[in-house]
Coordinates of C-alpha atoms in Angstrom, one line a residue:
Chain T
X24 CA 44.4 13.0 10.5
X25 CA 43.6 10.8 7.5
X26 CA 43.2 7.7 9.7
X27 CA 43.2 7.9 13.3
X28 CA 40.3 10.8 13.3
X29 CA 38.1 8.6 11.3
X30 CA 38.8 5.6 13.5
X31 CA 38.0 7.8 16.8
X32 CA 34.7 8.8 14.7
X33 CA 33.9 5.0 13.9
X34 CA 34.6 4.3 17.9
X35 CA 32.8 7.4 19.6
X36 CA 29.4 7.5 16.9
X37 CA 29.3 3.1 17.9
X38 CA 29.7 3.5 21.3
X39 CA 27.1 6.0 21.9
X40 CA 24.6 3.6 20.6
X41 CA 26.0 1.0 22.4
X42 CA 25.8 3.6 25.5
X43 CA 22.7 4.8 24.9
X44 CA 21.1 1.1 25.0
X45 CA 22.0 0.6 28.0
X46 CA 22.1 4.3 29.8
X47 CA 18.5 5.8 29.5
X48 CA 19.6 9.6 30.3
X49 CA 21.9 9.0 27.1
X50 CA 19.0 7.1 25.4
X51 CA 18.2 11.1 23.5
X52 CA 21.7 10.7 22.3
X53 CA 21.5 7.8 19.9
X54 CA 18.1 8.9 18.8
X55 CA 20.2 12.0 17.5
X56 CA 23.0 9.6 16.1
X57 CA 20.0 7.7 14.3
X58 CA 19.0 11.0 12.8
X59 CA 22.4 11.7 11.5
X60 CA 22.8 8.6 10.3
X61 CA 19.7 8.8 8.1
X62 CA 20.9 12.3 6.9
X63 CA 24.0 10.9 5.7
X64 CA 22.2 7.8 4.1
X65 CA 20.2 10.2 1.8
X66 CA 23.1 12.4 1.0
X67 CA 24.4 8.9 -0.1
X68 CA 21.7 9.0 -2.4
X69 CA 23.2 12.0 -3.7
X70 CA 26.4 10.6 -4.0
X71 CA 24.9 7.5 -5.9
X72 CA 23.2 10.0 -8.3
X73 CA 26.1 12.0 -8.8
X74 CA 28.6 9.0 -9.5
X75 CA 25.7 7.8 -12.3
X76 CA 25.7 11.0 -13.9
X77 CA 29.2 11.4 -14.2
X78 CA 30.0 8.0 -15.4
X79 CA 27.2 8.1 -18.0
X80 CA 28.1 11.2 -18.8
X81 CA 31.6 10.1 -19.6
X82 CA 30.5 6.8 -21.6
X83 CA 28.3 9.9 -23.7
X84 CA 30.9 12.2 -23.9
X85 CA 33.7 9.6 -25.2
X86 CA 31.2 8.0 -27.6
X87 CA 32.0 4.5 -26.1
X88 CA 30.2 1.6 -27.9
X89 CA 26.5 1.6 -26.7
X90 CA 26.5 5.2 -25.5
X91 CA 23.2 5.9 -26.6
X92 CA 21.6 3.9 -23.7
X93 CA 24.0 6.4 -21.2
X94 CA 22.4 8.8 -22.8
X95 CA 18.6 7.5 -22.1
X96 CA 19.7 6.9 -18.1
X97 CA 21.2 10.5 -18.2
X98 CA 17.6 11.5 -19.4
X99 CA 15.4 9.4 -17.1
X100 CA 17.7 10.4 -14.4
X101 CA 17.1 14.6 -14.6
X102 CA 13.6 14.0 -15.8
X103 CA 12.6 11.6 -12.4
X104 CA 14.9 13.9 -10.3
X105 CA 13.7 17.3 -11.9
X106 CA 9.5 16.9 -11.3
X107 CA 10.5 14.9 -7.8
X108 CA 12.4 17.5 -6.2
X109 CA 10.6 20.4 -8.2
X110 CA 6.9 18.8 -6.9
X111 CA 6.1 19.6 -10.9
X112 CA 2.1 19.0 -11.0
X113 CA 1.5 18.8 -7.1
X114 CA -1.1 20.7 -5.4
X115 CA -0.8 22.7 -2.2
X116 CA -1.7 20.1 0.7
X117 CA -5.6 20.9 1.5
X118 CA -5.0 22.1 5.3
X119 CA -2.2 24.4 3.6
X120 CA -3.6 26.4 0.6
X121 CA -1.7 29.1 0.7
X122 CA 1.8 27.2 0.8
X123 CA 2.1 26.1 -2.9
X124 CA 4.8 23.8 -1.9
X125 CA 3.5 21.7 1.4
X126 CA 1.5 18.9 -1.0
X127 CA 3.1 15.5 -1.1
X128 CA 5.5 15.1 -3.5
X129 CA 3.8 11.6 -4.1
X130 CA 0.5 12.8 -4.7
X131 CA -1.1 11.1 -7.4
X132 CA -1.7 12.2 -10.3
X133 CA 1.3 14.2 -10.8
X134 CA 4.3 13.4 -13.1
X135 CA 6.9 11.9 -10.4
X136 CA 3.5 9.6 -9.6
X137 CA 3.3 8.9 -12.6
X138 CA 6.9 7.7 -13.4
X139 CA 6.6 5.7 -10.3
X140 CA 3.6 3.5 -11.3
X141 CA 4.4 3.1 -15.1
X142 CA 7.5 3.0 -15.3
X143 CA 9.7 2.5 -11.8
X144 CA 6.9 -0.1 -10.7
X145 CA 6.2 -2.3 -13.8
X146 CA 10.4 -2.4 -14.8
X147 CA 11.4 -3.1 -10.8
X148 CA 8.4 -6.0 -10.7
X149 CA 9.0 -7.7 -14.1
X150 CA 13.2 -7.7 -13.2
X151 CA 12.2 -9.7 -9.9
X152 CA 10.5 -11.3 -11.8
X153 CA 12.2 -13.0 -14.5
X154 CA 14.4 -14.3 -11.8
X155 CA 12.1 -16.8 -11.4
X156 CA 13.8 -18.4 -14.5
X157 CA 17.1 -17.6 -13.6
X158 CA 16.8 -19.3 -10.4
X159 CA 14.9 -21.9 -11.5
X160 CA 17.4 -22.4 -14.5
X161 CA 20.5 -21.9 -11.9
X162 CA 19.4 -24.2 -9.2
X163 CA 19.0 -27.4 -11.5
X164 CA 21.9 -27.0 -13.0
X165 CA 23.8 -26.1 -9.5
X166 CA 21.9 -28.7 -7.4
X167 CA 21.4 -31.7 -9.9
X168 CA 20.6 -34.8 -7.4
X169 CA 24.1 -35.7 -7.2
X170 CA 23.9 -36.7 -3.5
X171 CA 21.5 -36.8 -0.5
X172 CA 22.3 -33.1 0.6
X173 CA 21.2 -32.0 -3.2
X174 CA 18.1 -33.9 -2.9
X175 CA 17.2 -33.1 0.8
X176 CA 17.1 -29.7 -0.7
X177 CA 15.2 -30.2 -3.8
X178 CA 12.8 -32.7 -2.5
X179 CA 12.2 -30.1 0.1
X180 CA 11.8 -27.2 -2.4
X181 CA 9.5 -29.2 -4.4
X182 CA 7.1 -30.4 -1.1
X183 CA 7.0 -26.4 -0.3
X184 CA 6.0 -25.5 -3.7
X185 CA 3.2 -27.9 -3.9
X186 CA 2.0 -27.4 0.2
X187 CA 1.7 -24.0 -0.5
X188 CA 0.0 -24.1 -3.5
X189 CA -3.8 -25.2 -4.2
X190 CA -2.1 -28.1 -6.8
X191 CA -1.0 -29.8 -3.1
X192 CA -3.8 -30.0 -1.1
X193 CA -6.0 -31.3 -4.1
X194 CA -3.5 -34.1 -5.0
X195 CA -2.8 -35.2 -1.3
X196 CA -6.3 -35.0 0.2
X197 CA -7.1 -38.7 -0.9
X198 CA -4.5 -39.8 1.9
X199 CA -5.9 -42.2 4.3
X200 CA -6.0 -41.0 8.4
X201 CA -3.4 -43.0 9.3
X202 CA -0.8 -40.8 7.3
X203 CA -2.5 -37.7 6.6
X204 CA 0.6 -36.1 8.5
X205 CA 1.8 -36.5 4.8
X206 CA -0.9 -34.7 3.1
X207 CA 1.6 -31.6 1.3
X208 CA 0.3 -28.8 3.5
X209 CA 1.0 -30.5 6.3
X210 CA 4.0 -32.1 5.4
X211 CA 5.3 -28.4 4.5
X212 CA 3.9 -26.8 7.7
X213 CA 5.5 -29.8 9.6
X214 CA 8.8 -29.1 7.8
X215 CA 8.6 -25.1 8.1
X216 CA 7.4 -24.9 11.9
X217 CA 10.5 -27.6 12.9
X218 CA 13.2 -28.8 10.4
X219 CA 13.7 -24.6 9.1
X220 CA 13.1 -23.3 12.2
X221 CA 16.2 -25.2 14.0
X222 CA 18.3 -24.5 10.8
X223 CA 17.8 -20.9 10.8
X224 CA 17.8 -20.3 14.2
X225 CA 21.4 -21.5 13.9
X226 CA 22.3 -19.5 10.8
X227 CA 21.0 -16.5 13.0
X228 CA 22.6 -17.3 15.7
X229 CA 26.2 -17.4 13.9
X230 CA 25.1 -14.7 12.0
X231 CA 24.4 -12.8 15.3
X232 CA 27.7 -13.8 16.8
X233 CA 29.8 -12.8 13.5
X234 CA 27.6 -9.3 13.1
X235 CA 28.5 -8.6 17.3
X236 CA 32.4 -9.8 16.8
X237 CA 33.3 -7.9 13.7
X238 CA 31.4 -4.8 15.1
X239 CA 33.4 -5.0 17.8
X240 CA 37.0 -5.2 15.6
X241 CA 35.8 -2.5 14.0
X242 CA 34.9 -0.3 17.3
X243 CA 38.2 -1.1 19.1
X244 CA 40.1 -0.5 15.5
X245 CA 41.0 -3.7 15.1
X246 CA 39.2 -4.0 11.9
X247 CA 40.4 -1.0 9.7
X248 CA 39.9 -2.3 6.0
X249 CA 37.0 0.2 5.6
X250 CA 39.7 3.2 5.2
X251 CA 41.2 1.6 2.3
X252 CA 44.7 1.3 1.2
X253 CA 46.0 4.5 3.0
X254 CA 47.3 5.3 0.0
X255 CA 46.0 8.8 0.0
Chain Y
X26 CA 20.9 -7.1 -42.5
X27 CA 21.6 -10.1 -40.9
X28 CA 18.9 -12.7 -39.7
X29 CA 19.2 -12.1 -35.9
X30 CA 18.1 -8.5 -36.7
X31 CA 15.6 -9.9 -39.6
X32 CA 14.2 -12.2 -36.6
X33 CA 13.2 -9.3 -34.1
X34 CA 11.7 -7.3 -37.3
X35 CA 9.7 -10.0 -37.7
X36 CA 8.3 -10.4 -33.9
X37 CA 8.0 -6.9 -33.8
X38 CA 5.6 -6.5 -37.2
X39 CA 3.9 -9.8 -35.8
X40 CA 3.6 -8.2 -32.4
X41 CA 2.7 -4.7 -33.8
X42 CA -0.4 -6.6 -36.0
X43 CA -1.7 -8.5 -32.7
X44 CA -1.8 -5.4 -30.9
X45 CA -3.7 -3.3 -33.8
X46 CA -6.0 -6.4 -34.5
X47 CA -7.0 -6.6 -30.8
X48 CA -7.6 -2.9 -30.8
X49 CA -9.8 -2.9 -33.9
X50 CA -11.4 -5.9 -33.2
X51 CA -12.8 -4.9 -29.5
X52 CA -16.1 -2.6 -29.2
X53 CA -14.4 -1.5 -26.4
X54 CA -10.8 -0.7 -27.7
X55 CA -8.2 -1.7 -24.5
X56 CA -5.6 -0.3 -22.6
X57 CA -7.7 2.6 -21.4
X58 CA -7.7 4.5 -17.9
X59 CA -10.8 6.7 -16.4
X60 CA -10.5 8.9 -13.6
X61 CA -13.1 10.6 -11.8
X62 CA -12.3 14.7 -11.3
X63 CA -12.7 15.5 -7.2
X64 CA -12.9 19.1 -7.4
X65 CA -10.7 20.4 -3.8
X66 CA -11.9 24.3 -2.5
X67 CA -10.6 24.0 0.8
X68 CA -10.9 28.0 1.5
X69 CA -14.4 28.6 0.1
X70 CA -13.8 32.5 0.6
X71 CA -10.5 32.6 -1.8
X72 CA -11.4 31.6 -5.6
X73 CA -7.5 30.8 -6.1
X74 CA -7.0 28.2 -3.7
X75 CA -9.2 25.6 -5.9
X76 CA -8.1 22.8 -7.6
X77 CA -9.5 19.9 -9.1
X78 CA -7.7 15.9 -8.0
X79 CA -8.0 13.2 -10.5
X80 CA -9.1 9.8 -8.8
X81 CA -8.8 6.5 -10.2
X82 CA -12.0 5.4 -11.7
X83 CA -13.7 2.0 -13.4
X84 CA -14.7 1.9 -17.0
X85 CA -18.2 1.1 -15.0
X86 CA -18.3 3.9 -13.3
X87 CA -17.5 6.1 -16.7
X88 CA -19.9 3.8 -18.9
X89 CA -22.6 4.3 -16.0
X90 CA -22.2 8.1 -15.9
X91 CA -22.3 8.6 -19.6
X92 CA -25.4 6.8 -20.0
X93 CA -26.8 9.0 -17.2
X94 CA -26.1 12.4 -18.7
X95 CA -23.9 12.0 -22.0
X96 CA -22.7 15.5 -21.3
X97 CA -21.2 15.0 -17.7
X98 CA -17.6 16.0 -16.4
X99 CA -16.9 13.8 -13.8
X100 CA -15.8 10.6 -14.8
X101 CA -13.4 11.2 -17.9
X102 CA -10.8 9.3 -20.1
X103 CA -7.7 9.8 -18.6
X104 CA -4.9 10.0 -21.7
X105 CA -2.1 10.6 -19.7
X106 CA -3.0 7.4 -17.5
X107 CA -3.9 5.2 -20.6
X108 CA -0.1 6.4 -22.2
X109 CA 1.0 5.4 -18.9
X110 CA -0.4 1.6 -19.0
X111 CA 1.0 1.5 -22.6
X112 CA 3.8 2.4 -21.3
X113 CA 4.3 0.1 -18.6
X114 CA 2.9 -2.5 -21.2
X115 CA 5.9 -1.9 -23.2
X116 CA 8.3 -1.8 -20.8
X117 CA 7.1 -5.4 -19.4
X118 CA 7.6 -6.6 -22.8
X119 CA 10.9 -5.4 -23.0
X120 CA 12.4 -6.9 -20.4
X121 CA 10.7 -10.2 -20.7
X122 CA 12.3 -9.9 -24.2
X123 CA 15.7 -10.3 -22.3
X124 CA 14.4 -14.3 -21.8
X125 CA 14.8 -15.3 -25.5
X126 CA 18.5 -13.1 -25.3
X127 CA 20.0 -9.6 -24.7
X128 CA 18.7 -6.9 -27.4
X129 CA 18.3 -3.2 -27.7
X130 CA 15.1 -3.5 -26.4
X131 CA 16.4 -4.5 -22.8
X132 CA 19.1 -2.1 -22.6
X133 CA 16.8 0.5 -23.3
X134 CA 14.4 -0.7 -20.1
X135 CA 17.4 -1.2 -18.0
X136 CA 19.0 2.0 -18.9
X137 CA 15.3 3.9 -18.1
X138 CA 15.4 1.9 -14.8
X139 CA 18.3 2.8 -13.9
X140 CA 18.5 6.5 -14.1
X141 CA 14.6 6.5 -12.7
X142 CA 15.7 4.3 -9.9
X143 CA 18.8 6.2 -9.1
X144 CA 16.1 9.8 -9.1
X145 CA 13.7 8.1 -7.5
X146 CA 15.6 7.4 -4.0
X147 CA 17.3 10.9 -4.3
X148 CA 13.9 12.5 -4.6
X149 CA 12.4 10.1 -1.6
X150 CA 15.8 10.9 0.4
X151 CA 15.1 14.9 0.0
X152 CA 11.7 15.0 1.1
X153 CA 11.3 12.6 3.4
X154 CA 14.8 13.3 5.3
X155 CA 16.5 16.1 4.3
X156 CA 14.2 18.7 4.5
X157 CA 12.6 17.8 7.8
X158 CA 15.5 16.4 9.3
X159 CA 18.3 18.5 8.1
X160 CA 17.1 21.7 6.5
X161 CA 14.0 21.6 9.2
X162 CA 16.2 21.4 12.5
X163 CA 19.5 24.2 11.4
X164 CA 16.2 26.7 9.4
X165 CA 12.6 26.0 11.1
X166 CA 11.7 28.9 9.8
X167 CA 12.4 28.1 6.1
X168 CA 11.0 24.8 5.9
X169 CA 7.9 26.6 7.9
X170 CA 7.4 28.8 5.4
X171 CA 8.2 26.7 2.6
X172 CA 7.2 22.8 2.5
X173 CA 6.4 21.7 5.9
X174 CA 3.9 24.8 7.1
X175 CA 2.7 22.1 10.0
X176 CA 6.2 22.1 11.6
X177 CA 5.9 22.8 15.3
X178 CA 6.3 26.8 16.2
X179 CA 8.4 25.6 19.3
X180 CA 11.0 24.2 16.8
X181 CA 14.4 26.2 17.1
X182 CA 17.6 25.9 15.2
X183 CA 19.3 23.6 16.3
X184 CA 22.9 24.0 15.2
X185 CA 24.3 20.8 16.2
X186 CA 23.2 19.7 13.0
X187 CA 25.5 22.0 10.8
X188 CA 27.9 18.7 12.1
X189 CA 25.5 15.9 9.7
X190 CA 25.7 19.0 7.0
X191 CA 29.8 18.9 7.6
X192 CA 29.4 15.1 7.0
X193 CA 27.3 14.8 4.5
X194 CA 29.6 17.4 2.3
X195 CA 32.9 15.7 3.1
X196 CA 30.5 12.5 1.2
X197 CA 30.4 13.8 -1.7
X198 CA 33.6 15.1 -2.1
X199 CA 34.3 11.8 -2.9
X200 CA 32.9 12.5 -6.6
X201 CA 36.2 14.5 -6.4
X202 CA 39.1 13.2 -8.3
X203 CA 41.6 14.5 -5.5
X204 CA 41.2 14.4 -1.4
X205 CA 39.3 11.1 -1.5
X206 CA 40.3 10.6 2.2
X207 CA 38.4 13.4 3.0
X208 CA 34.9 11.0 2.4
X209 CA 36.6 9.0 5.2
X210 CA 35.6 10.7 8.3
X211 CA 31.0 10.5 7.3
X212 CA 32.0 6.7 6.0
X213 CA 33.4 6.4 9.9
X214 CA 30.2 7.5 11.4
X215 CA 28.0 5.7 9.3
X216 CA 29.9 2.5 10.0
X217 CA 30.2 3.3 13.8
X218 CA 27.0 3.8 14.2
X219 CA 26.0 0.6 12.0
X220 CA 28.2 -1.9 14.1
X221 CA 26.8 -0.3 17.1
X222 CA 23.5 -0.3 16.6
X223 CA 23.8 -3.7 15.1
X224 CA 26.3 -5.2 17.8
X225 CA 22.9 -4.9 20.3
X226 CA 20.0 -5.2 17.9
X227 CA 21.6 -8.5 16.7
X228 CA 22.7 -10.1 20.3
X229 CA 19.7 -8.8 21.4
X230 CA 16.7 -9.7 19.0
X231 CA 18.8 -12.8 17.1
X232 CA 21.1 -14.4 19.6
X233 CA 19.3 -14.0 22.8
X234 CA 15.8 -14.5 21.5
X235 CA 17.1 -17.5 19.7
X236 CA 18.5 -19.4 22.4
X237 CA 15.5 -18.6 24.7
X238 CA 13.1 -19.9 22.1
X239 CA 15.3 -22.8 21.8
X240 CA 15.0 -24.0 24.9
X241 CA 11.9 -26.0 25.2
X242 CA 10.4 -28.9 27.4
X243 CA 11.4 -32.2 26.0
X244 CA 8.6 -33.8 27.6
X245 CA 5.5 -32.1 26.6
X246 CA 2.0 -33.0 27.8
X247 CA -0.9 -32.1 25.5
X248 CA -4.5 -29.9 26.9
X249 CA -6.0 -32.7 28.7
X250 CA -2.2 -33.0 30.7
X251 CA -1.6 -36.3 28.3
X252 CA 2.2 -36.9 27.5
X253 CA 2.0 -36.2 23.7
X254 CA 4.6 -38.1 21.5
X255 CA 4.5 -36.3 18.5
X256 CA 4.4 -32.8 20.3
X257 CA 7.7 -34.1 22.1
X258 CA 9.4 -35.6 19.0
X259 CA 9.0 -31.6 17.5
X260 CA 10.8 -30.1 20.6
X261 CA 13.7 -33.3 20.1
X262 CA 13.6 -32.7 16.3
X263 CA 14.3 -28.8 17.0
X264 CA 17.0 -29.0 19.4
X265 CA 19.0 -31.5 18.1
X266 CA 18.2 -30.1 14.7
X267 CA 19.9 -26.2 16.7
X268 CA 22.5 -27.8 18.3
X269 CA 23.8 -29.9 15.4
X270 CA 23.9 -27.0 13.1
X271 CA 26.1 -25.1 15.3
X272 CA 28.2 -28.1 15.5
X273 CA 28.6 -27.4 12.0
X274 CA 29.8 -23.8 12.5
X275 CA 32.3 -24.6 14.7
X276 CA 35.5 -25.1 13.8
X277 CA 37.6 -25.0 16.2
X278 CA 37.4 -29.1 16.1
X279 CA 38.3 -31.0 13.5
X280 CA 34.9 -32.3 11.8
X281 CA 36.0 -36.0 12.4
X282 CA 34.5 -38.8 14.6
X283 CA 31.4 -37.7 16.8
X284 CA 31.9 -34.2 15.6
X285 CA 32.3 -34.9 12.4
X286 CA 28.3 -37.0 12.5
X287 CA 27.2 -34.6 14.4
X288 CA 27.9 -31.8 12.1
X289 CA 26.9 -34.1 8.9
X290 CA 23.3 -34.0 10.4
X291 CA 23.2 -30.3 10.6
X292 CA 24.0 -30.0 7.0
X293 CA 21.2 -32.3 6.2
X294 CA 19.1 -29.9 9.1
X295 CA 20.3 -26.6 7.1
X296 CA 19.9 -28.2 3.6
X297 CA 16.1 -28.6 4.8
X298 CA 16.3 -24.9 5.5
X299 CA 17.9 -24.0 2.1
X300 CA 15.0 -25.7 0.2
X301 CA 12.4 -24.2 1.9
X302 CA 14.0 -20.8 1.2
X303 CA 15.1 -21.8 -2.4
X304 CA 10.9 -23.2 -2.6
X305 CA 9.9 -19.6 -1.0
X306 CA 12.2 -17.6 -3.6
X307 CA 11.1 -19.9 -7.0
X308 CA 7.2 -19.1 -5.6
X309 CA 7.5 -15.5 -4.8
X310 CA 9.3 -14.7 -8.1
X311 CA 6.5 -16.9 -10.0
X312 CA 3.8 -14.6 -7.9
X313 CA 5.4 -11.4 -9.3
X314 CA 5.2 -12.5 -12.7
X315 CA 2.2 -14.0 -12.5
X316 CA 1.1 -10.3 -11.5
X317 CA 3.1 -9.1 -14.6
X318 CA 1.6 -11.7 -16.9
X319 CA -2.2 -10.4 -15.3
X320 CA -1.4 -7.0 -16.1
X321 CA -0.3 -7.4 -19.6
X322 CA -3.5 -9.6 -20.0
X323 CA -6.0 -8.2 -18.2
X324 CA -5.2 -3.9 -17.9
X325 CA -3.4 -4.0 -20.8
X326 CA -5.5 -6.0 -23.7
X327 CA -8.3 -6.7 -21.4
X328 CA -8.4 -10.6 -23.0
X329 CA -8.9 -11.7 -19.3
X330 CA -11.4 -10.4 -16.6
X331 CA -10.5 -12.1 -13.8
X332 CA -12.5 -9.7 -11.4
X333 CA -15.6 -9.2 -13.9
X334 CA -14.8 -5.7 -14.3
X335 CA -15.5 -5.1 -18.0
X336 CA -18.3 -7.8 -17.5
X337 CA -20.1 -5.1 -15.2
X338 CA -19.0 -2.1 -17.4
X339 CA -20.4 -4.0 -20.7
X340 CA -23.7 -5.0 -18.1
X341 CA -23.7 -1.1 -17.3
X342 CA -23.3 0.4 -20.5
X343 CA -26.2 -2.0 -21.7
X344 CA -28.2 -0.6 -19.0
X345 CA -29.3 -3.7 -17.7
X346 CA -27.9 -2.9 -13.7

């Protein structure tokens, strides 16, 4: 019951879409499995939500050091999630006057709108992107020219930053005809269109073979870490 | 208090005083929104059903339309908007703060971030799948009369899905302290249905296309029907460039001898690869701050103009267009 149903779940929900691939009278089956599969993958949202709340709600409740800033996500948490799902501010859609509730619940103008563009937007970009620094910081001290593989990769790094930049084409320009296959943005198209195309079409190629192999221990039950210890 | 805390006093008086001098200083002011009011009537016989949108509008537009008629209601000053670029101004800040070290400041941002972040896909999840997917297909008639009026009439319940409802219940009992094994069964489906729908989209669209695209004339022959050297050295480069990586991944042989050469030049092939993403990654991070920096700069404190926006709305109020 606690093991062998889910692993006859795991088998029955894969094989239909592996069915319904090949099978077009069971092709309306999979697009059903799809559909499930995106209701449960919201409900996770749900689940995500509820595990934030409870362990912030914890942190608040024990007074833990730095509780205060549990108690701010607590806040931004029901405020975001009470005028989303309560469409606070939005207008009946224009075809549907009548039904208060059919206007978008992204319209702009109204409060979840607004907590998207000036405060989910600007915090999600400027995270990204101070990990410019962080990667930049990282990957010299991680890939300091210590041998030909380190600088393979930086030199490369470096002739793709400046190829795909204005700075590349204006210093490189000058090149005679007889090498202008070095000018940067060429040198980076060159090394894009041939030297990362055979390496990644490798990587995806293992990475297709791994994906198809451990789907398939999974499947046939093979692989059964994903029900955890079996404890209870 | 000690000097770490006597040091972010002082950058936030010095920062407070740039701000205030900037406002002061500027005819202008900075940081402001206009929007333009759209009034929406779309049944002209029923007085309730009338509302009025709020569009995003230029401080032209607003500097062209006071100078028209000084008593107009169309373009207005948008407080809530302008709050909203302060805002968003401050938040910036505050995690760019996190640069020189951690500090209140950032946990406050991240904390806000999270809990909207966490609201944010709930709420996008609800409306966008639970109610037409779910709540749609086991009540048409609900979500008819409810949020989704346009939903087809020949919509029935459909009570197959009380099974995703089951599911999706047995989830969250995992918030549960006891009968964790019960969140077992909808983990199951959703990692069924993942390997198999990945097990064919990935032998399908990666290792099937992959090894078509691969293979390529060695010998290729330009427009005029001219062998070409260099278009040929770019079909050697990429297949030795493949078939060496793989070497690489396979381990089954020890990587000694021919093998072990072999697989040495797919490192240097995928090190080639690693650069250019590592290049891509440095360039697009750089982009999004560059687009944070422009913000601050240009809709925050307006010190830049990059698209001659405030030149026009200075050229407008002026009269001179």
């Amino acid at each position: 019951m606690k093991r062998n149903i889910p692993l006859l779940i795991a088998m029955i929900a894969g094989f239909v879409m592996i069915v319904a691939y090949f099978i077009p009278y069971t092709e309306t089956w999979g697009d059903t499995v799809i559909v499930w599969f995106d209701i449960l993958a919201a409900i996770a949202f749900v689940l995500g939500g509820g595990n934030l709340l409870k362990v912030h709600l914890k942190k608040a409740s024990d007074q833990v050091p730095g509780w205060g800033y549990s108690v701010v996500t607590i806040i931004a948490f029901v405020v975001m999630l009470g005028v989303g799902l309560g469409k606070i501010g939005v207008n009946p859609a224009a075809k549907y006057p009548e039904f208060a509730w059919s206007g978008s619940y992204r319209e702009v103008g109204a409060p979840f709108w607004w907590l998207y563009e000036y405060v989910f937007k600007p915090l999600q970009a400027t995270i990204f992107a101070m990990l410019a620094f962080y990667v930049a910081s990282a990957a010299f001290r991680a890939f300091r020219a210590k041998n030909f593989e380190a600088i393979l990769l930086l030199a490369t790094a470096f002739i793709i930053l400046l190829g795909r930049t204005a700075a590349g084409p204006a210093l490189t320009s000058w090149f005679p005809d007889s090498i202008e296959g070095l000018e940067a943005d060429k040198l980076t198209e060159y090394l894009m269109t041939v030297f990362n195309t055979a390496g990644n079409r490798a990587i995806m190629i293992g990475i297709a073979l791994g994906t198809a192999s451990v789907s398939l221990k999974i499947l046939l039950g093979v692989e059964r870490s994903y029900l955890g210890s079996g404890e209870e | 208090m000690n000097s770490s805390n006597r040091l972010w006093l002082i950058l936030f008086i010095i920062g407070a005083v740039l701000v205030a001098g900037r406002m002061i200083m500027s005819s202008n002011g900075m940081g402001k929104a206009y929007v333009q009011a759209v009034p929406v009537n779309p049944d002209a016989e029923n007085e309730d059903h009338k509302w009025t949108i709020y569009e995003q509008a230029s401080l032209t537009d607003y500097n062209k339309s006071v100078l028209a008629d000084p008593n107009q209601t169309e373009y207005l000053f948008s407080m809530s908007r302008t709050l909203g670029v302060w805002f968003a101004a401050l938040m910036t800040i505050f995690v760019l703060s996190f640069l020189i070290r951690d500090n209140p400041f950032y946990k406050f941002a991240e904390a806000v971030f999270v809990g909207i972040s966490a609201a944010y896909w709930m709420v996008v999840g609800f409306w966008s799948t639970v109610v037409p997917n779910l709540i749609g297909k086991i009540s048409p008639d609900l979500v008819r009369n409810w949020a989704l009026p346009g939903l087809g009439q020949d919509e029935h319940s459909e009570l197959l899905y009380l099974i995703p409802l089951a599911l999706g219940l047995m989830l969250l009992w995992r918030l549960s302290p006891k009968g964790g094994w019960i969140s077992r069964w909808p983990m199951a489906f959703i990692i069924g249905v993942f390997c198999g729908l990945r097990l064919i989209t990935f032998i399908h669209a990666d290792f099937l296309s992959q090894i078509r695209n691969g293979i390529v004339p060695l010998w290729v022959e330009d427009s005029t029907g001219a062998f070409s050297f260099w278009l040929s050295l770019r079909s050697v480069f990429l297949i030795v460039g493949v078939l060496s990586c793989l070497v690489y991944f396979f381990f089954s042989f020890e990587h000694k001898g021919i093998v072990g050469k072999t697989a040495k030049l797919g490192i240097w092939f995928m090190m080639i690869t690693f650069g250019a993403a590592f290049g891509y990654t440095v360039m697009g991070r750089i982009a999004l701050l560059a687009i944070r920096l422009e913000f601050l700069f240009d809709d925050w404190l307006w010190l830049i103009d990059p698209t001659d926006k405030r030149v026009e709305a200075v050229v407008s109020m002026l009269g001179l267009f």
